[in-house]
Coordinates of C-alpha atoms and ligand atoms in Angstrom, one line a residue:
M8 CA -10.3 20.9 6.1
N9 CA -8.0 18.2 7.4
S10 CA -6.4 15.6 5.2
K11 CA -8.8 12.8 6.2
E12 CA -11.8 15.0 5.4
F13 CA -10.4 15.7 2.0
L14 CA -10.7 12.0 1.1
K15 CA -14.2 12.1 2.3
E16 CA -15.3 15.1 0.4
H17 CA -13.7 14.3 -3.0
A18 CA -13.9 11.4 -5.4
V19 CA -10.8 9.6 -6.4
Y20 CA -9.9 9.2 -10.1
Q21 CA -7.7 6.2 -10.9
I22 CA -5.1 6.5 -13.6
Y23 CA -3.6 3.3 -15.2
P24 CA -0.4 5.0 -16.4
I25 CA 0.6 2.8 -19.3
S26 CA -2.9 3.3 -20.9
F27 CA -3.5 6.9 -20.1
C28 CA -1.5 9.2 -22.4
D29 CA 1.7 8.6 -24.3
S30 CA 3.8 11.8 -24.6
N31 CA 6.9 10.3 -26.3
G32 CA 5.3 8.3 -29.0
D33 CA 6.4 4.8 -27.9
G34 CA 2.9 3.4 -27.6
K35 CA 3.0 3.4 -23.8
G36 CA 1.5 6.0 -21.5
D37 CA 3.9 8.0 -19.3
L38 CA 4.2 10.7 -16.7
R39 CA 4.5 13.6 -19.1
G40 CA 1.4 12.3 -20.8
I41 CA -0.5 12.6 -17.4
I42 CA 0.8 16.1 -17.0
S43 CA -0.6 17.0 -20.4
K44 CA -4.0 15.9 -19.3
L45 CA -4.2 17.4 -15.9
D46 CA -6.4 20.3 -17.2
Y47 CA -8.8 17.8 -18.6
L48 CA -9.1 16.1 -15.2
K49 CA -9.4 19.5 -13.4
D50 CA -12.2 20.4 -15.8
L51 CA -14.0 17.2 -14.8
G52 CA -13.9 18.4 -11.2
I53 CA -11.4 15.8 -10.0
R54 CA -9.4 16.6 -6.9
I55 CA -7.7 13.3 -6.0
L56 CA -5.6 11.2 -8.5
W57 CA -4.5 7.6 -7.8
L58 CA -1.7 6.3 -10.0
S59 CA -1.3 2.6 -10.4
P60 CA 2.3 1.6 -9.9
I61 CA 5.0 3.6 -11.7
Y62 CA 8.0 2.1 -9.9
K63 CA 10.9 0.2 -11.6
S64 CA 9.5 -3.2 -12.5
P65 CA 9.9 -6.0 -15.0
M66 CA 6.2 -5.5 -15.6
F67 CA 5.3 -9.2 -15.3
D68 CA 2.1 -8.1 -13.5
M69 CA 2.2 -4.6 -15.0
G70 CA 4.0 -2.9 -12.2
Y71 CA 2.4 -4.8 -9.3
D72 CA 5.8 -6.5 -9.2
I73 CA 8.2 -3.8 -7.9
A74 CA 11.9 -4.1 -8.3
D75 CA 12.9 -0.7 -6.9
Y76 CA 10.5 1.2 -4.6
R77 CA 12.4 4.5 -4.9
N78 CA 12.8 4.8 -8.6
I79 CA 10.6 5.4 -11.6
N80 CA 10.2 2.9 -14.3
P81 CA 11.9 4.3 -17.4
I82 CA 8.8 3.4 -19.4
F83 CA 7.0 6.1 -17.5
G84 CA 9.8 8.7 -17.3
T85 CA 12.3 10.0 -14.7
M86 CA 12.2 11.2 -11.1
E87 CA 12.3 14.7 -12.5
D88 CA 9.1 14.0 -14.5
F89 CA 7.5 12.7 -11.3
D90 CA 8.5 15.7 -9.3
E91 CA 7.0 17.9 -12.0
L92 CA 3.9 15.9 -12.1
L93 CA 3.4 16.2 -8.4
A94 CA 4.0 20.0 -8.5
E95 CA 1.5 20.4 -11.3
V96 CA -1.0 18.3 -9.5
N97 CA -0.6 20.3 -6.3
K98 CA -0.7 23.6 -8.3
R99 CA -4.2 22.7 -9.4
G100 CA -5.4 22.1 -5.8
M101 CA -5.3 18.3 -6.5
K102 CA -3.6 15.6 -4.5
L103 CA -1.8 12.5 -5.6
V104 CA -2.1 9.0 -4.2
M105 CA 0.5 6.3 -5.1
D106 CA 0.0 2.6 -5.2
L107 CA 1.9 0.7 -2.6
V108 CA 2.5 -3.1 -3.3
V109 CA 4.1 -4.7 -0.2
N110 CA 2.5 -8.1 0.0
H111 CA 5.3 -9.1 -2.4
T112 CA 8.1 -7.6 -4.4
S113 CA 9.2 -8.6 -7.9
D114 CA 11.5 -11.7 -8.0
Q115 CA 13.9 -9.2 -9.6
H116 CA 14.1 -7.1 -6.5
P117 CA 17.7 -7.0 -5.2
W118 CA 16.4 -8.2 -1.8
F119 CA 15.0 -11.4 -3.3
Q120 CA 18.0 -11.8 -5.6
E121 CA 20.3 -11.6 -2.6
A122 CA 18.1 -14.0 -0.6
L123 CA 18.4 -16.6 -3.4
K124 CA 22.1 -16.1 -3.9
N125 CA 23.1 -16.1 -0.2
P126 CA 20.8 -18.1 2.2
Q127 CA 22.8 -16.6 5.1
S128 CA 22.0 -13.0 4.1
K129 CA 19.6 -10.9 6.2
Y130 CA 17.3 -10.7 3.1
R131 CA 16.5 -14.4 3.4
D132 CA 14.2 -13.6 6.3
Y133 CA 12.5 -10.8 4.2
Y134 CA 10.7 -13.6 2.4
V135 CA 9.0 -16.9 3.3
F136 CA 11.3 -19.8 2.5
R137 CA 10.2 -23.2 3.8
K138 CA 11.4 -26.7 3.4
G139 CA 8.9 -28.9 1.6
R140 CA 7.1 -32.0 2.9
K141 CA 7.9 -35.4 1.8
D142 CA 5.4 -37.5 0.0
K143 CA 4.9 -41.3 0.3
K144 CA 7.7 -41.9 -2.1
G145 CA 10.1 -39.7 -0.1
N146 CA 10.1 -36.9 -2.7
Y147 CA 9.8 -33.3 -1.7
T148 CA 6.5 -31.6 -2.3
Y149 CA 5.0 -28.2 -1.3
P150 CA 5.2 -27.1 2.3
N151 CA 1.4 -26.8 2.5
N152 CA -1.6 -27.0 0.1
W153 CA -2.1 -23.3 -0.5
T154 CA -3.0 -22.1 -4.0
S155 CA -2.1 -18.8 -5.6
N156 CA -4.7 -16.1 -6.4
F157 CA -3.4 -16.4 -10.0
T158 CA -4.0 -20.2 -10.3
G159 CA -1.7 -23.1 -9.4
P160 CA 0.3 -23.8 -6.2
A161 CA 1.4 -20.9 -4.0
W162 CA 5.0 -22.2 -3.7
E163 CA 7.9 -22.3 -6.1
K164 CA 11.0 -24.4 -5.8
V165 CA 14.2 -22.6 -5.0
P166 CA 16.7 -23.3 -7.8
G167 CA 19.7 -25.2 -6.6
E168 CA 18.4 -25.9 -3.0
E169 CA 16.9 -29.4 -2.7
G170 CA 13.4 -29.4 -1.1
M171 CA 13.3 -25.6 -0.6
Y172 CA 10.4 -23.5 -1.6
Y173 CA 9.3 -19.8 -1.4
L174 CA 5.8 -18.5 -1.0
H175 CA 3.9 -16.5 -3.6
I176 CA 0.2 -16.0 -3.2
F177 CA 0.2 -14.3 -6.6
S178 CA 2.5 -15.3 -9.5
K179 CA 5.9 -16.9 -8.9
Q180 CA 7.4 -13.7 -10.1
Q181 CA 6.0 -12.0 -6.9
P182 CA 7.5 -13.6 -3.9
D183 CA 5.7 -12.8 -0.6
L184 CA 7.4 -10.6 2.0
N185 CA 7.7 -11.9 5.5
W186 CA 5.7 -9.5 7.6
H187 CA 6.8 -11.3 10.8
N188 CA 10.1 -9.7 10.3
P189 CA 10.2 -6.2 11.9
A190 CA 12.9 -5.2 9.3
V191 CA 10.3 -5.5 6.6
L192 CA 8.0 -3.1 8.3
K193 CA 10.9 -0.7 8.8
E194 CA 11.8 -0.8 5.1
V195 CA 8.2 -0.2 4.1
E196 CA 7.8 2.7 6.5
D197 CA 10.9 4.3 5.1
I198 CA 9.7 3.9 1.6
M199 CA 6.3 5.5 2.5
A200 CA 8.1 8.3 4.3
F201 CA 10.3 8.9 1.2
W202 CA 7.3 9.5 -1.1
M203 CA 5.2 11.3 1.5
D204 CA 8.0 13.7 2.2
K205 CA 8.0 14.6 -1.5
G206 CA 4.4 15.6 -1.0
V207 CA 2.4 12.5 -2.0
Y208 CA -1.0 12.5 -0.2
G209 CA -1.2 8.8 0.6
F210 CA -1.3 5.3 -0.7
R211 CA -3.7 2.8 -2.2
C212 CA -2.4 -0.3 -0.5
D213 CA -2.4 -3.3 -2.8
V214 CA -4.0 -6.5 -1.3
I215 CA -3.2 -5.1 2.1
S216 CA -5.7 -7.5 3.9
E217 CA -3.5 -10.4 2.9
I218 CA 0.1 -9.4 4.0
Y219 CA 0.3 -11.0 7.4
K220 CA 0.2 -14.8 7.4
E221 CA -0.9 -16.1 10.8
S222 CA 0.1 -19.7 10.2
Y223 CA 1.3 -21.9 7.4
E224 CA -1.0 -24.8 8.1
D225 CA -3.0 -26.4 5.3
G226 CA -6.0 -24.5 4.2
K227 CA -9.5 -25.7 3.5
K228 CA -11.1 -25.1 0.1
A229 CA -13.3 -22.2 0.8
S230 CA -15.1 -21.4 -2.5
P231 CA -14.3 -21.7 -6.1
F232 CA -13.4 -18.0 -6.1
A233 CA -11.0 -18.0 -3.1
P234 CA -7.6 -19.7 -3.2
V235 CA -6.8 -22.4 -0.7
G236 CA -5.3 -21.0 2.5
V237 CA -7.0 -17.6 2.8
E238 CA -8.3 -18.3 6.3
H239 CA -4.7 -18.2 7.5
Y240 CA -3.9 -14.7 6.1
V241 CA -6.9 -12.6 5.4
A242 CA -7.5 -9.7 7.8
T243 CA -5.5 -11.3 10.6
Q244 CA -4.8 -9.6 14.0
G245 CA -1.2 -9.0 12.9
N246 CA -2.5 -7.3 9.8
H247 CA -4.6 -4.9 11.9
E248 CA -1.6 -4.1 14.2
I249 CA 0.7 -3.4 11.3
L250 CA -1.7 -0.9 9.7
Q251 CA -2.2 0.9 13.1
K252 CA 1.5 1.2 13.4
I253 CA 2.0 2.5 9.9
Q254 CA -0.7 5.1 10.4
K255 CA 0.8 6.3 13.6
D256 CA 4.4 6.2 12.5
V257 CA 4.2 7.5 9.0
V258 CA 0.8 8.5 7.7
E259 CA -0.8 10.6 10.4
P260 CA 2.2 12.7 11.2
R261 CA 2.4 13.6 7.5
G262 CA -1.3 14.3 7.1
G263 CA -2.0 11.6 4.7
V264 CA -4.4 8.8 4.0
L265 CA -4.4 5.0 3.5
I266 CA -6.8 3.3 1.1
G267 CA -6.8 -0.4 1.4
E268 CA -7.5 -3.0 -1.3
C269 CA -9.0 -5.7 0.9
G270 CA -9.4 -8.9 -1.0
G271 CA -9.7 -12.3 0.5
P272 CA -12.6 -11.6 0.5
I273 CA -13.0 -9.7 3.8
T274 CA -16.3 -9.6 5.8
T275 CA -18.1 -6.6 7.0
E276 CA -16.8 -7.4 10.4
D277 CA -13.2 -7.1 9.1
G278 CA -14.1 -3.9 7.4
K279 CA -15.5 -2.4 10.6
K280 CA -12.3 -3.2 12.3
Y281 CA -10.1 -1.5 9.7
E282 CA -12.1 1.7 10.1
E283 CA -12.9 1.7 13.8
N284 CA -9.2 1.4 14.7
G285 CA -8.3 4.1 12.1
E286 CA -6.2 1.6 10.2
L287 CA -7.6 2.4 6.8
D288 CA -9.3 5.6 5.8
T289 CA -11.4 3.7 3.3
F290 CA -11.1 0.4 1.6
F291 CA -12.4 -1.7 -1.3
E292 CA -14.2 -4.9 -0.5
F293 CA -14.9 -7.6 -3.2
D294 CA -18.4 -8.8 -2.4
I295 CA -20.0 -6.4 -4.8
A296 CA -17.5 -7.0 -7.6
N297 CA -17.8 -10.8 -7.3
L298 CA -21.5 -11.0 -7.2
N299 CA -21.8 -13.2 -10.3
P300 CA -20.3 -16.7 -9.8
S301 CA -21.4 -17.9 -13.2
L302 CA -18.5 -19.3 -15.3
L303 CA -19.0 -17.4 -18.5
S304 CA -21.7 -14.7 -18.0
M305 CA -20.8 -11.6 -16.1
K306 CA -24.3 -10.3 -15.5
I307 CA -25.2 -9.3 -12.0
P308 CA -28.8 -9.6 -11.1
P309 CA -30.1 -6.2 -9.7
K310 CA -31.6 -8.0 -6.7
K311 CA -28.1 -9.3 -5.7
L312 CA -26.6 -5.9 -6.2
K313 CA -29.2 -4.2 -4.0
E314 CA -28.7 -6.8 -1.2
A315 CA -24.9 -6.4 -1.2
I316 CA -25.0 -2.6 -1.2
I317 CA -27.5 -2.4 1.7
R318 CA -25.3 -4.9 3.7
W319 CA -22.0 -3.0 3.2
Q320 CA -23.7 0.4 3.6
T321 CA -25.5 -0.6 6.8
E322 CA -22.7 -2.5 8.5
V323 CA -19.7 -0.4 7.6
D324 CA -19.4 3.4 7.9
W325 CA -17.1 4.5 5.1
N326 CA -16.9 2.3 2.0
G327 CA -14.7 2.9 -1.1
N328 CA -17.4 2.8 -3.7
Y329 CA -16.0 1.4 -6.9
L330 CA -17.5 -0.5 -9.8
E331 CA -14.6 -0.5 -12.3
N332 CA -10.8 -0.5 -12.1
H333 CA -7.8 -2.1 -13.8
D334 CA -8.8 -5.5 -12.5
Q335 CA -12.5 -5.3 -13.2
H336 CA -14.4 -5.2 -16.5
R337 CA -16.3 -2.1 -17.5
V338 CA -19.8 -1.9 -16.0
F339 CA -21.6 -2.8 -19.3
N340 CA -22.8 -6.4 -19.5
R341 CA -22.1 -6.6 -15.8
Y342 CA -24.2 -4.2 -13.8
V343 CA -26.1 -2.8 -16.7
Y344 CA -27.0 -4.2 -20.1
G345 CA -29.4 -3.9 -23.1
K346 CA -30.5 -0.9 -25.1
D347 CA -30.7 1.5 -22.1
E348 CA -27.2 0.8 -20.9
L349 CA -26.1 4.4 -21.1
M350 CA -28.9 5.4 -18.8
G351 CA -27.6 2.6 -16.7
A352 CA -24.1 4.1 -16.7
K353 CA -25.6 7.4 -15.4
M354 CA -27.7 5.5 -12.8
L355 CA -24.5 3.7 -11.6
L356 CA -22.7 7.0 -11.3
T357 CA -25.6 8.3 -9.2
L358 CA -25.3 5.3 -7.0
Q359 CA -21.5 5.6 -6.5
Y360 CA -21.8 9.3 -5.8
T361 CA -24.8 9.3 -3.4
L362 CA -23.9 6.3 -1.3
R363 CA -22.0 7.0 1.9
G364 CA -18.2 6.6 1.2
T365 CA -15.7 7.8 -1.2
P366 CA -16.5 7.3 -4.9
F367 CA -13.7 5.8 -7.0
I368 CA -13.8 6.4 -10.8
Y369 CA -11.5 4.5 -13.2
Q370 CA -10.1 6.3 -16.3
G371 CA -12.6 6.3 -19.1
Q372 CA -15.5 5.5 -16.9
E373 CA -16.5 9.1 -17.2
F374 CA -17.4 8.7 -20.9
A375 CA -18.7 5.2 -20.7
S376 CA -15.7 3.3 -21.9
H377 CA -16.7 -0.3 -22.9
D378 CA -14.9 -3.6 -23.0
Y379 CA -13.5 -4.7 -26.4
P380 CA -16.5 -5.6 -28.6
K381 CA -14.9 -9.0 -29.1
P382 CA -12.1 -10.8 -27.3
L383 CA -8.5 -10.0 -28.3
R384 CA -6.6 -12.9 -29.8
I385 CA -4.5 -14.6 -27.2
E386 CA -1.3 -13.4 -28.9
E387 CA -2.5 -9.8 -28.4
C388 CA -3.2 -10.3 -24.7
T389 CA -0.8 -8.7 -22.1
D390 CA -2.2 -9.7 -18.7
C391 CA -0.7 -12.6 -16.8
V392 CA -4.1 -13.8 -15.5
T393 CA -5.5 -13.9 -19.0
K394 CA -2.6 -15.9 -20.3
A395 CA -2.6 -18.3 -17.3
T396 CA -6.3 -18.9 -17.5
Y397 CA -6.0 -19.7 -21.2
Q398 CA -3.3 -22.1 -20.6
I399 CA -5.2 -23.9 -17.9
A400 CA -8.3 -24.1 -20.1
R401 CA -6.3 -25.5 -23.0
G402 CA -4.7 -27.9 -20.5
Y403 CA -8.2 -29.3 -19.8
H404 CA -8.5 -29.7 -23.6
L405 CA -11.2 -27.0 -23.9
P406 CA -11.6 -25.7 -27.4
K407 CA -9.6 -22.6 -28.3
K408 CA -12.7 -20.4 -28.6
L409 CA -14.1 -21.3 -25.3
S410 CA -10.6 -21.1 -23.6
L411 CA -10.4 -17.6 -25.0
R412 CA -13.8 -16.6 -23.7
L413 CA -12.9 -17.9 -20.2
A414 CA -9.5 -16.1 -20.3
H415 CA -11.3 -12.9 -21.1
R416 CA -13.9 -13.4 -18.5
Y417 CA -11.3 -13.8 -15.7
G418 CA -8.4 -11.9 -17.3
R419 CA -7.9 -8.2 -17.3
E420 CA -7.5 -7.0 -20.9
D421 CA -10.7 -5.1 -21.5
E422 CA -10.4 -2.5 -18.9
R423 CA -6.7 -1.8 -19.8
A424 CA -7.2 -0.6 -23.3
P425 CA -5.6 2.8 -24.1
M426 CA -7.7 5.9 -23.2
A427 CA -9.7 7.5 -25.9
F428 CA -9.4 11.3 -25.8
D429 CA -10.9 11.9 -29.3
N430 CA -11.8 10.0 -32.4
E431 CA -10.0 12.1 -34.9
S432 CA -6.9 10.0 -35.3
P433 CA -6.1 6.3 -35.4
D434 CA -4.7 6.4 -31.8
F435 CA -7.8 8.1 -30.4
G436 CA -5.7 10.9 -29.0
F437 CA -3.7 8.5 -26.8
S438 CA -0.3 9.0 -28.3
S439 CA 1.9 11.9 -29.7
N440 CA 2.6 9.4 -32.5
P441 CA -0.7 8.2 -34.1
K442 CA 1.3 5.5 -35.9
A443 CA 2.9 4.1 -32.8
K444 CA 1.9 0.5 -32.0
P445 CA 0.1 0.7 -28.6
W446 CA 1.2 -1.6 -25.9
Q447 CA -2.3 -3.1 -26.1
P448 CA -4.7 -2.7 -29.0
Y449 CA -7.0 0.3 -29.2
N450 CA -10.6 -0.5 -28.6
P451 CA -12.6 0.2 -31.8
L452 CA -15.5 1.3 -29.7
S453 CA -13.5 4.4 -28.8
Q454 CA -14.9 5.7 -32.1
K455 CA -18.2 6.1 -30.2
Y456 CA -16.9 6.5 -26.6
N457 CA -14.3 9.1 -26.2
A458 CA -13.7 12.3 -24.2
K459 CA -14.0 14.8 -27.0
D460 CA -17.3 13.7 -28.4
A461 CA -18.7 13.3 -24.9
L462 CA -17.6 16.8 -23.9
K463 CA -19.6 18.3 -26.8
N464 CA -22.8 16.5 -25.9
S465 CA -24.9 17.9 -23.1
Q466 CA -26.7 14.5 -22.8
S467 CA -23.6 12.4 -22.6
V468 CA -22.5 10.2 -19.6
L469 CA -19.5 12.6 -19.2
S470 CA -21.8 15.7 -18.9
F471 CA -23.8 13.8 -16.3
F472 CA -20.6 12.8 -14.6
K473 CA -19.5 16.5 -14.2
K474 CA -22.9 17.3 -12.8
I475 CA -23.0 14.6 -10.2
N476 CA -19.3 15.2 -9.2
A477 CA -20.2 18.9 -8.7
L478 CA -23.3 18.0 -6.8
R479 CA -21.5 15.9 -4.3
E480 CA -18.8 18.6 -3.8
E481 CA -21.5 21.3 -3.2
K482 CA -24.0 19.5 -1.1
Q483 CA -22.4 18.1 2.1
V484 CA -25.4 15.9 2.8
F485 CA -24.0 13.4 0.2
T486 CA -20.7 13.3 2.1
Y487 CA -21.7 13.5 5.7
G488 CA -25.3 12.6 5.8
S489 CA -26.4 9.3 7.4
I490 CA -27.9 6.7 5.2
S491 CA -31.2 4.9 5.6
F492 CA -32.7 2.5 3.1
L493 CA -36.5 2.5 2.5
E494 CA -38.8 -0.3 1.5
S495 CA -39.0 -0.6 -2.3
P496 CA -39.6 -3.2 -5.0
E497 CA -36.9 -5.8 -5.3
D498 CA -34.8 -4.2 -8.0
V499 CA -35.4 -0.6 -7.0
L500 CA -33.1 1.0 -4.4
V501 CA -34.4 3.9 -2.4
Y502 CA -32.5 5.7 0.4
T503 CA -32.2 9.0 2.2
R504 CA -29.1 10.9 3.2
E505 CA -29.6 13.2 6.2
T506 CA -27.6 15.7 8.2
K507 CA -29.0 18.2 10.7
E508 CA -29.4 20.8 8.0
A509 CA -30.5 18.8 5.0
K510 CA -32.2 15.6 3.7
A511 CA -32.0 14.0 0.3
L512 CA -33.8 11.1 -1.3
V513 CA -32.3 8.9 -4.0
V514 CA -34.5 6.6 -6.1
L515 CA -32.7 4.2 -8.4
N516 CA -34.2 1.7 -10.7
L517 CA -31.4 -0.9 -10.9
S518 CA -33.2 -2.9 -13.6
N519 CA -33.7 -2.5 -17.3
K520 CA -37.4 -2.9 -16.9
K521 CA -40.1 -0.3 -16.2
R522 CA -41.0 -0.2 -12.5
K523 CA -44.0 1.3 -10.6
I524 CA -43.2 4.1 -8.2
P525 CA -44.1 2.7 -4.8
E526 CA -47.3 4.5 -3.5
S527 CA -45.6 5.3 -0.2
L528 CA -42.9 7.3 -2.1
S529 CA -45.1 9.4 -4.4
Y530 CA -44.8 12.3 -1.9
Y531 CA -41.3 13.1 -3.3
K532 CA -42.8 14.2 -6.6
D533 CA -43.4 17.7 -5.4
K534 CA -39.9 18.0 -3.8
K535 CA -36.9 19.8 -5.4
L536 CA -35.4 17.5 -8.1
L537 CA -31.6 17.9 -7.9
L538 CA -30.7 15.5 -10.6
E539 CA -32.2 12.9 -13.0
N540 CA -30.8 10.9 -15.8
Y541 CA -34.0 11.2 -18.0
S542 CA -35.1 14.6 -19.0
E543 CA -38.9 14.5 -19.2
E544 CA -41.2 13.7 -16.3
S545 CA -42.9 10.2 -16.1
K546 CA -45.4 8.5 -13.8
I547 CA -43.4 5.3 -13.8
L548 CA -39.7 4.5 -13.2
R549 CA -38.1 3.9 -16.6
P550 CA -35.3 1.5 -17.2
Y551 CA -32.3 2.4 -15.0
E552 CA -34.0 5.7 -14.0
A553 CA -32.2 7.7 -11.3
L554 CA -33.7 10.5 -9.3
V555 CA -32.2 12.7 -6.6
F556 CA -34.4 15.0 -4.5
L557 CA -33.8 17.5 -1.8
L558 CA -36.6 17.0 0.8
Ligands
LIG13 C1 -4.1 -6.3 -6.8 C2 -3.9 -5.4 -8.1 C3 -3.7 -6.4 -9.2 C4 -2.5 -7.2 -9.0 C5 -2.6 -7.9 -7.7 C6 -1.2 -8.5 -7.3 O1 -5.3 -6.9 -6.8 O2 -4.9 -4.5 -8.2 O3 -3.6 -5.7 -10.5 O4 -2.3 -8.1 -10.0 O5 -3.0 -7.0 -6.6 O6 -0.4 -7.5 -6.9

């Protein structure tokens, strides 16, 4: 099997290192902690691991602000620990994907520090420095009207240089790199080669659709969920060309893969281009994650979910199928809710694993990790987006309680709680020191949702996870089969997967209500049932029922 097929045939499991497993008892996860859990992951059937950033970083954005691309953050360990982790991963027949954050560096990166200190240095052109415009009173103001993905203007004043600004489409601690400068491309290619030559399988490329700014003209306000300016930098021609070059120069010769995080949001047309030109081996789009535009509620109506899935599956060949990650809340109260939510979790796993594309699973998703039962106090929050949202809400004089709810809705605390390997100690098996103060509070719901309990229970979400992961590995129809959607009631999703040798049918009730089985579909009842989330038979589709047949 070649390396590109490996990514098609196996799901990817995302590890958020600071919250995964703490081996040295400081309340923060680390590389040795990950090594100690590799057998757990192997037993789940996982073959590809993706690590969120572990490089040296001031951690303003939890590692998505890199200060040294070739060194390990001491919080996580040393390069020797990394080499051992990689060797242990490979020994188990698994592969390791690293996060690559190259839209921006940390403002602490020596390149940026040098660019600030010495405007004549070559590093000045590694970033986007621009003179501001003058307002009516003759005072300098921002070079354009762009806003940042993390709220507020996308420009920050350069200290000590009148009227000079630098661009940051995320926080001001994350200055954007200038991808018009070929030296930046060369640096990034060298960094990638450095890790791949160690044996890393590939990269999950952070906000990769946004790196190449085509122009610095004013933007129009697109939607309340997109920052101003996106039309000048999302999925530009330059972006496509850079990715083609990186694949050709670095990734393909080393038998690796590129997974793109494509915010913006991108359209299905953009997605098609990324795959048709072999630029990205798979990618994450944001339509499905952002289906609910309501200010406070996170609930996604099944009908909307169905429509978005059909659109992406029909128009694009190979989606990265994800529902949770370190930026997205857990699925509960979003895609599934109510008393049958655990059936819902199994149904969603069935969806992720039987759609065409690579399934991406986020740590803890396998045993139904939940968001915190109530919002953390603002003093306990660690995420820069949570804190910025809270400040803005308070700035508008919203009451504290409402501000906190909004901050949690848009912030990223819930999904980053420490992993729960068991419920036998106060740290839920996360740390070697149960008394250590975790970097972010434990989730009390871990008492109920943890790996150890779930492993003992044959009806648990985790037991179902193992089954469906194994099913996809065993039956190639779920990898290589074409997909066709069949007529069905509005919140039921029915599709077939088909290769020359086999045909499968998937029936998913996306709603928490009972639904009739469409007459036209009743023929499948005598076919071989490969997997179901309920155990006894029924004449109707029960809430969140999932059925997979071999035809
Ligand atoms: C991506 C990361 C997110 C980070 C942002 C800026 O969306 O997933 O965690 O904050 O990029 O790097």
